[in-house]
Coordinates of C-alpha atoms in Angstrom, one line a residue:
X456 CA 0.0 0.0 0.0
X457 CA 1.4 3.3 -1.0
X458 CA 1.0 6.0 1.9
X459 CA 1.4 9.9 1.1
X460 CA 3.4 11.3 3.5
X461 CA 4.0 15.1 4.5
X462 CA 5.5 17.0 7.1
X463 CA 2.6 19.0 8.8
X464 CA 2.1 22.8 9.9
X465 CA 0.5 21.7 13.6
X466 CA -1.3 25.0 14.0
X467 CA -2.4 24.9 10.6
X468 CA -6.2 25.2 9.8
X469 CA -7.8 22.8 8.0
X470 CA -7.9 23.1 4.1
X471 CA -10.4 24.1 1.7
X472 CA -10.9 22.0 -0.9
X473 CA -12.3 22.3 -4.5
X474 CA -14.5 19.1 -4.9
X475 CA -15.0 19.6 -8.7
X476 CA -11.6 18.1 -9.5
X477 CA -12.7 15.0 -8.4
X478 CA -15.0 14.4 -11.1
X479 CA -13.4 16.3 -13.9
X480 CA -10.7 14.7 -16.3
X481 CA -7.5 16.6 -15.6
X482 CA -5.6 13.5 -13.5
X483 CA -2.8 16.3 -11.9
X484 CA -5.8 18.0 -10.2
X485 CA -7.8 15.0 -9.3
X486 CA -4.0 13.2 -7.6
X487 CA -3.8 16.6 -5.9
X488 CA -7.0 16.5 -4.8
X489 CA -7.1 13.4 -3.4
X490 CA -3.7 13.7 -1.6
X491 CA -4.9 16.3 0.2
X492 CA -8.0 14.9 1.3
X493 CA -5.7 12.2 2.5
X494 CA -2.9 14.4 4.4
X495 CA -6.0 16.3 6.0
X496 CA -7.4 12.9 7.2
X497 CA -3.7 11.8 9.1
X498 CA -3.4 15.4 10.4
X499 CA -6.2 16.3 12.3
X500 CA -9.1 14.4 10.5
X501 CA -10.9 17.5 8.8
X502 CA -11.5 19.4 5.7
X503 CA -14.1 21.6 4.0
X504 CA -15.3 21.1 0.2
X505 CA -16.5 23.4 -1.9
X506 CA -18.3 22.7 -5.6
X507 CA -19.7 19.7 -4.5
X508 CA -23.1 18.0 -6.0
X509 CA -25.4 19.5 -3.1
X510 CA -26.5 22.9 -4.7
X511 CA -26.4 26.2 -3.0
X512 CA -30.6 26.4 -3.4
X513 CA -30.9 23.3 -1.5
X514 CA -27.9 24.4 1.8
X515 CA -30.5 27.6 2.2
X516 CA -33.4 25.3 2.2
X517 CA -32.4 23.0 4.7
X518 CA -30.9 25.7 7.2
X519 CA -34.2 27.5 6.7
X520 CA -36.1 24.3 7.6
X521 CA -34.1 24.1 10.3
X522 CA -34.9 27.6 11.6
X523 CA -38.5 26.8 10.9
X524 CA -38.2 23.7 13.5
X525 CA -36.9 25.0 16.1
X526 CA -38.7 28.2 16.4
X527 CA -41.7 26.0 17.0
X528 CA -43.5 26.0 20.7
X529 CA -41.6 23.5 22.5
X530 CA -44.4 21.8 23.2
X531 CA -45.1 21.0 19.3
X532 CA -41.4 19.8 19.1
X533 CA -42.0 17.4 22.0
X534 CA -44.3 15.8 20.0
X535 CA -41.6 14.5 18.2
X536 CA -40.1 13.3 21.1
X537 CA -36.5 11.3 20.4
X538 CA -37.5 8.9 23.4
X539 CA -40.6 8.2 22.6
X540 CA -39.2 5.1 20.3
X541 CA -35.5 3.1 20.0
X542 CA -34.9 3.6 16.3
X543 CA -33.5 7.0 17.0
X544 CA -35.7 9.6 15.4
X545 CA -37.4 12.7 16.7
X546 CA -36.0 15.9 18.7
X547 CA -33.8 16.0 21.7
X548 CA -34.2 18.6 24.1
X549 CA -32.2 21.0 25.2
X550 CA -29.3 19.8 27.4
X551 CA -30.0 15.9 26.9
X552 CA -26.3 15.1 26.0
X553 CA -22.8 15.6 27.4
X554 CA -20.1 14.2 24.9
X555 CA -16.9 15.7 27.2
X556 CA -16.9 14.3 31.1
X557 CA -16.5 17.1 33.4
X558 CA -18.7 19.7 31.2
X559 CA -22.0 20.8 31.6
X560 CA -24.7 19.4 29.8
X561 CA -24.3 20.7 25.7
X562 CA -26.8 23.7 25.5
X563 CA -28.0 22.5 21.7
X564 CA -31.4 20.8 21.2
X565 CA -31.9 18.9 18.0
X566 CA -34.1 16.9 15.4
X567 CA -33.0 13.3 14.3
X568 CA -34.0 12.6 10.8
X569 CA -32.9 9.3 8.6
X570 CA -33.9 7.0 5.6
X571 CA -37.9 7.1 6.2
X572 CA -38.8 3.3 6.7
X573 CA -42.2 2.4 8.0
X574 CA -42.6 0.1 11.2
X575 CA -43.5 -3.0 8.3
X576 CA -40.6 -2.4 6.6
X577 CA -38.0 -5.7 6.3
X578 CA -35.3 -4.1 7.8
X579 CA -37.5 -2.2 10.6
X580 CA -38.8 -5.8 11.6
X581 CA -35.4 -7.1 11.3
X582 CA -34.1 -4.6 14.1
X583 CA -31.3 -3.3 11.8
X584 CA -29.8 -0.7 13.7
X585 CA -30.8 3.0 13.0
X586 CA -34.0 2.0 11.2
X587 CA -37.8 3.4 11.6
X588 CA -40.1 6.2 10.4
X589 CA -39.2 9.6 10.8
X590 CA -41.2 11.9 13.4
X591 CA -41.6 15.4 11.5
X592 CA -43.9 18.0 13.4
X593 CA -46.9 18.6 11.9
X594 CA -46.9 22.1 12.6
X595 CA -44.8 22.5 9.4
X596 CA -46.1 20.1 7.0
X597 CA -45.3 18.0 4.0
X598 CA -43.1 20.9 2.6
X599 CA -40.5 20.5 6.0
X600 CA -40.6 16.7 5.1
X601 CA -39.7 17.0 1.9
X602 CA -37.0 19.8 1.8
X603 CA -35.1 17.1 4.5
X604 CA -35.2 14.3 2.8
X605 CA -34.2 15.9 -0.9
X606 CA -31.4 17.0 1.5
X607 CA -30.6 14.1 3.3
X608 CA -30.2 11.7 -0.3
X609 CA -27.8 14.7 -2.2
X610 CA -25.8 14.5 1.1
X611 CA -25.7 10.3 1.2
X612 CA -24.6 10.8 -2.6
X613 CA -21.9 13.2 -1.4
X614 CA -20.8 10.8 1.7
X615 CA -20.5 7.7 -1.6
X616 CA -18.2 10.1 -3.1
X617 CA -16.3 10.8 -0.3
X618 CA -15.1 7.6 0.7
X619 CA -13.9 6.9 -2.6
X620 CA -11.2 9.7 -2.0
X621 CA -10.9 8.1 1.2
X622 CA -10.2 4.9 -0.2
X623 CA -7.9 6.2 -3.1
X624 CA -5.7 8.0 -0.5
X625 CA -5.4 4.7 1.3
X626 CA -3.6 2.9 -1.9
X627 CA -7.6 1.1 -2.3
X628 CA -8.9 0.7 -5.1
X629 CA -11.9 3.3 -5.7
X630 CA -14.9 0.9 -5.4
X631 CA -13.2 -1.0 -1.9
X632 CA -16.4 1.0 0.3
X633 CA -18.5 0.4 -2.1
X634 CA -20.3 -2.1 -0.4
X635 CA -20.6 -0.8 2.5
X636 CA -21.6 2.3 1.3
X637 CA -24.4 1.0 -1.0
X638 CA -25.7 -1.9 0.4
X639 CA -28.3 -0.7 3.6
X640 CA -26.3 2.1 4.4
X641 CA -27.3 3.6 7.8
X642 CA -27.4 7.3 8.0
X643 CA -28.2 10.3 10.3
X644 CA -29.6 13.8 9.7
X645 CA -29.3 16.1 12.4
X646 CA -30.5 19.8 12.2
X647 CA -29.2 21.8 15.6
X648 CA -29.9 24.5 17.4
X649 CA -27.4 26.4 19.5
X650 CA -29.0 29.3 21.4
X651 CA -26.3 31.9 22.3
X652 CA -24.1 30.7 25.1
X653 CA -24.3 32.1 28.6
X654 CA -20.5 32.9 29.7
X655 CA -21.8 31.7 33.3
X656 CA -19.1 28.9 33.7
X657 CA -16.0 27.5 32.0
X658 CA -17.9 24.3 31.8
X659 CA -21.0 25.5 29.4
X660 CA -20.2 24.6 25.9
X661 CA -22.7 24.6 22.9
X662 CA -21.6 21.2 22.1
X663 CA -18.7 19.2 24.2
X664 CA -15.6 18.4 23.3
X665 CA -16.0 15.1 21.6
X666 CA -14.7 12.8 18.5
X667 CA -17.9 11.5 16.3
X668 CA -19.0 7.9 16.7
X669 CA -19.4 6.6 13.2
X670 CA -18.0 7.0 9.5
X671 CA -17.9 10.2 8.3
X672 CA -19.5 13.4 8.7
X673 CA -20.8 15.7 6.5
X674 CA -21.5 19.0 8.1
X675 CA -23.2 22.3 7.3
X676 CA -23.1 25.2 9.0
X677 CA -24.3 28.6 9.3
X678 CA -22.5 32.3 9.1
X679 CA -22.6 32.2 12.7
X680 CA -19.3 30.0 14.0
X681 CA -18.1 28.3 17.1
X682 CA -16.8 25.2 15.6
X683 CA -13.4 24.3 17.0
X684 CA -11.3 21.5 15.9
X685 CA -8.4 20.5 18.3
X686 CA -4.5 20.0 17.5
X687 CA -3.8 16.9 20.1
X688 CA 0.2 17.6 19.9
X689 CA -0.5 21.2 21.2
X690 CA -3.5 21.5 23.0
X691 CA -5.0 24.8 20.9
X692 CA -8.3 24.9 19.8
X693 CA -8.7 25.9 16.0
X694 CA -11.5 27.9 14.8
X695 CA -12.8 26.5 11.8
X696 CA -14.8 29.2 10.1
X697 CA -17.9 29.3 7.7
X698 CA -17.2 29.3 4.0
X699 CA -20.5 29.9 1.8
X700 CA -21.6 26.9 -0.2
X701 CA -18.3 24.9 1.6
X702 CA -19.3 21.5 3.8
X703 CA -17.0 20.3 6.9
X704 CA -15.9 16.9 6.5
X705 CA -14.1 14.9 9.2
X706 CA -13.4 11.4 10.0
X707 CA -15.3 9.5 13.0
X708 CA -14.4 6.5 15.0
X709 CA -15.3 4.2 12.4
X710 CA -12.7 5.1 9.7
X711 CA -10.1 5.3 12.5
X712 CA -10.8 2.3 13.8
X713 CA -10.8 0.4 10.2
X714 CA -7.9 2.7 9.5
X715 CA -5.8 1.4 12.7
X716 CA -5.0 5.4 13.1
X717 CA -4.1 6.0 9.9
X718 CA -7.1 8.5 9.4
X719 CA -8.0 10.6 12.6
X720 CA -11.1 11.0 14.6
X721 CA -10.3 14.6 15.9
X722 CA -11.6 16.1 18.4
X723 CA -13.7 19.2 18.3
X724 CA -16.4 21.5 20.1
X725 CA -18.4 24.3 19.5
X726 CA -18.7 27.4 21.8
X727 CA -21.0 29.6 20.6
X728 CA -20.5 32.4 23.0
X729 CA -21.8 35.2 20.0
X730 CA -25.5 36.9 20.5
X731 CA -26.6 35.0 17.5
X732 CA -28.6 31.4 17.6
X733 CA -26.7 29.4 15.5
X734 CA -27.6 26.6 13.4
X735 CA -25.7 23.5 11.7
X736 CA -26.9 20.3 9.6
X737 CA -24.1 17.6 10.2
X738 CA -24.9 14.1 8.7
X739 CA -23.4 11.0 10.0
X740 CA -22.8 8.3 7.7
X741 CA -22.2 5.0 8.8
X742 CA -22.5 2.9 5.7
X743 CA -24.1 -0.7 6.5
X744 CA -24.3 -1.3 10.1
X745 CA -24.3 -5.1 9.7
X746 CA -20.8 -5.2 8.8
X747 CA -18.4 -6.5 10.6
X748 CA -15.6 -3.7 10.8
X749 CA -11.8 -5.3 10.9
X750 CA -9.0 -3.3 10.8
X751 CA -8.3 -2.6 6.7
X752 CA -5.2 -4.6 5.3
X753 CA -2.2 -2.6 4.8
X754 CA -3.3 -0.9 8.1
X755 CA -1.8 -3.6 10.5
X756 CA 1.3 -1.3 11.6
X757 CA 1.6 2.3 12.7
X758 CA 4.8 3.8 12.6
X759 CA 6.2 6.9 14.5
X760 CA 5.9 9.6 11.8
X761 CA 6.3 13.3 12.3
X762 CA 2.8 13.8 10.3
X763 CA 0.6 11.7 13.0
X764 CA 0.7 12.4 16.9
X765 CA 0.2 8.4 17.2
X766 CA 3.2 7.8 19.7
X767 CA 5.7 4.9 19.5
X768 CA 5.7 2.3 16.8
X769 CA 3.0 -0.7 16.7
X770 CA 3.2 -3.7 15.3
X771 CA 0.4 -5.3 15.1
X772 CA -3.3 -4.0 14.6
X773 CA -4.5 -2.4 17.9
X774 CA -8.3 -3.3 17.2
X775 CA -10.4 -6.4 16.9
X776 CA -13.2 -7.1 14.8
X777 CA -16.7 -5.9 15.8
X778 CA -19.9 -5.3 14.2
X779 CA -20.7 -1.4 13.4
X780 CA -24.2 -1.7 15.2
X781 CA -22.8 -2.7 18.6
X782 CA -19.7 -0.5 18.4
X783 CA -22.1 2.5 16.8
X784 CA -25.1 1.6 19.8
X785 CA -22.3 1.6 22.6
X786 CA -21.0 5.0 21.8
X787 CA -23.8 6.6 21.7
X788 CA -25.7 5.3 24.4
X789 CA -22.9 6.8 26.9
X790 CA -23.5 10.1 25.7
X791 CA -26.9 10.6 26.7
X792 CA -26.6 11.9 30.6
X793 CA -30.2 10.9 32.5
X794 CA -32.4 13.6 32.5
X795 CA -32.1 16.0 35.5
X796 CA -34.7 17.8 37.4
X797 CA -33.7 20.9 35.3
X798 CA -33.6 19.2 31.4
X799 CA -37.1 17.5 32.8
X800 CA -38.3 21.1 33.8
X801 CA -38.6 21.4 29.9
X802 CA -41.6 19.4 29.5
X803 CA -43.1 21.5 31.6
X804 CA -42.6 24.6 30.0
X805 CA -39.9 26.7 31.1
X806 CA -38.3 29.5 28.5
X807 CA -35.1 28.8 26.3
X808 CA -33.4 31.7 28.4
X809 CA -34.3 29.6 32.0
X810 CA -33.2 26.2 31.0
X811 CA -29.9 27.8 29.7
X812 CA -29.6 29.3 33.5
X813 CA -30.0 26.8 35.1
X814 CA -26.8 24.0 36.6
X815 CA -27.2 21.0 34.7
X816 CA -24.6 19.0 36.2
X817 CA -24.3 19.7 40.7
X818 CA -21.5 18.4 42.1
X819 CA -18.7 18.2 39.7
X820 CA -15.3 20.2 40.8
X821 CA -14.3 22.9 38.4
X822 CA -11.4 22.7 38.8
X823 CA -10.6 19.2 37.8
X824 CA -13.1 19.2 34.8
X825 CA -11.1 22.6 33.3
X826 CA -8.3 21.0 33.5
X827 CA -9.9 18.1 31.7
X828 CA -10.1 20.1 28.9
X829 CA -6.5 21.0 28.2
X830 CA -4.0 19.2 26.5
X831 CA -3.2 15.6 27.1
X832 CA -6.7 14.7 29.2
X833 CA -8.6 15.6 26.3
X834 CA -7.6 12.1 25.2
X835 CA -9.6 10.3 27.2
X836 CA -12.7 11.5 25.3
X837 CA -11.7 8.7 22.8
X838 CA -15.2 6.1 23.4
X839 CA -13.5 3.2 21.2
X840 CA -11.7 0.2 23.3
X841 CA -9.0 -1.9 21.7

């Protein structure tokens, strides 16, 4: 397997990358391309790309749709209530999730939305993981329903793109995720709201400091900001800021488990401490959750390079084989926190503005959990065991 290899800025952002060369027939830009894409993925696992298949038109719709959502009452969002079933659709309230131990609760609220299955569907009565109807509030009719899930199939199409780079950079051959990209992929659409930050505590973030569970992620985000990717050798937090019509890709656990480390799960917040609400559309592809994930041949060794903060040579592959459903239900089953007496207060009414002033999490030491979030602690946020 060939592996490009180059020395690394560490403070440097991540790049911004014109998708269109992928697909065009000039071979010098398409190598550069997807070298890149590939050095972005050993550095600190992100990117952005621009000129890619999902128009302009259809970015505004969706981040409009998403406005439209969460402006609603709360109590016509509850109605779409994430725990009200266990194939992971519908809206989580505000503060349901801490992804960073020692933060406070992640003042977001968001909707879940994937492939639209109904409850007689094979796969549904199957149990394949991530499978069900969608719950879309009928406050906002057939036209939100429709603008989310034109959305969510330009995006999958994007995702299938995507890990052909991926597997191009890796010395694959183009078609090597095919499979598992095509066959019963499992996907998630989440639109997210993130009310301006109160500066009441170190703790409070918009979203924790966290590495994504499965695949890959395709995000898109507003003018707003607050995203923050981190550089593990140093510690700093990068900003990584909007670009019109650009998406934020980055690698999850998945790829750098099936990698061995050779691609990196970053790590990466966002702290939305501006007066403006902010809004972002990441979607999570997993591919087929059935498969069995094994660490990718060629993979087997790391090796102590100056381009990858991986640590001392390894010689054999660090991870066993396990299927995606179990290793995708695992990690994100330990970042839901149970609700508190405050999150509950939400059902019963109480203002954006109160829930984000009230302590979500009693008891924990400042101290300790600030320091959790500099430098070398931060890599205990890491959820996948050997």
């Amino acid at each position: 397997m060939h592996l490009v290899r180059t020395a690394l800025n560490a403070t440097e952002k991540p790049p911004i990358l014109d998708f269109s060369a992928f697909r065009e027939s000039d071979s010098r830009a398409r190598t550069e391309l997807i070298e890149a894409i590939n050095r972005a993925c050993r550095d600190k696992g992100f990117f952005q790309l621009k000129n890619t298949n999902v128009s302009i038109e259809l970015q505004s719709k969706i981040l409009q749709a998403s406005r439209d959502f969460f402006n609603l009452p709360l109590e016509e969002k509850m109605k779409c209530d994430l725990n009200s079933n266990n194939y992971h659709r519908g809206y989580e309230r505000l503060q349901a999730q801490r992804l960073e131990p020692g933060a406070e609760s992640d003042t977001k609220e968001a909707i879940y939305i994937g492939e639209d299955l109904p409850l007689n569907h094979p796969r549904v009565l199957a149990g394949e993981y991530n499978c069900g109807p969608n719950l879309y509030p009928q406050a906002l009719g057939k036209a939100f329903q429709d603008v989310c899930i034109e959305y969510y199939y330009a995006v999958r199409s994007l995702a299938v793109e995507v890990m052909k780079v991926l597997a191009l950079g890796l010395g694959l051959e183009e078609d090597y995720f095919d499979d598992f990209s095509n066959d019963r992929p499992s996907s998630t659409l989440r639109l997210i709201h993130y009310p301006p930050t109160p500066k009441t505590s170190p703790l409070v973030r918009g979203v924790s400091a966290h590495r994504d569970f499965g695949c890959v992620t395709i995000l898109l985000q507003d003018e707003v900001g607050g995203l923050q990717v981190q550089d593990e050798r140093t510690g700093e937090w990068i900003d990584i800021e909007p670009t019109s019509g650009a998406f934020v890709i980055n690698i999850g656990n998945t790829m750098m488990r099936w990698t061995n480390h050779h691609f990196t799960s970053g790590i990466h917040r966002v702290m939305n401490f501006t007066s403006k609400d902010r809004y972002s559309v990441p979607f999570f592809f997993n591919g087929n959750a059935e498969k069995v994930i094994s660490v990718i041949s060629g993979c087997e060794e790391r090796r102590d390079t100056s381009d990858r903060p991986f640590g001392p040579p390894i010689k054999e592959s660090k991870y066993k084989p396990i299927k995606l459903r179990d290793y995708l239900k695992e990690q994100f089953e330990a970042s839901y926190i149970p609700a508190s007496i405050e999150a509950n207060s939400a059902y019963h009414g109480d203002s954006m503005e109160t829930l984000l002033a009230m302590p979500s999490s009693p008891g924990i030491n400042d101290a300790e959990a600030v320091e959790s979030n500099e430098g070398e602690a931060m890599n205990d946020i890491e959820m996948d065991d050997p």
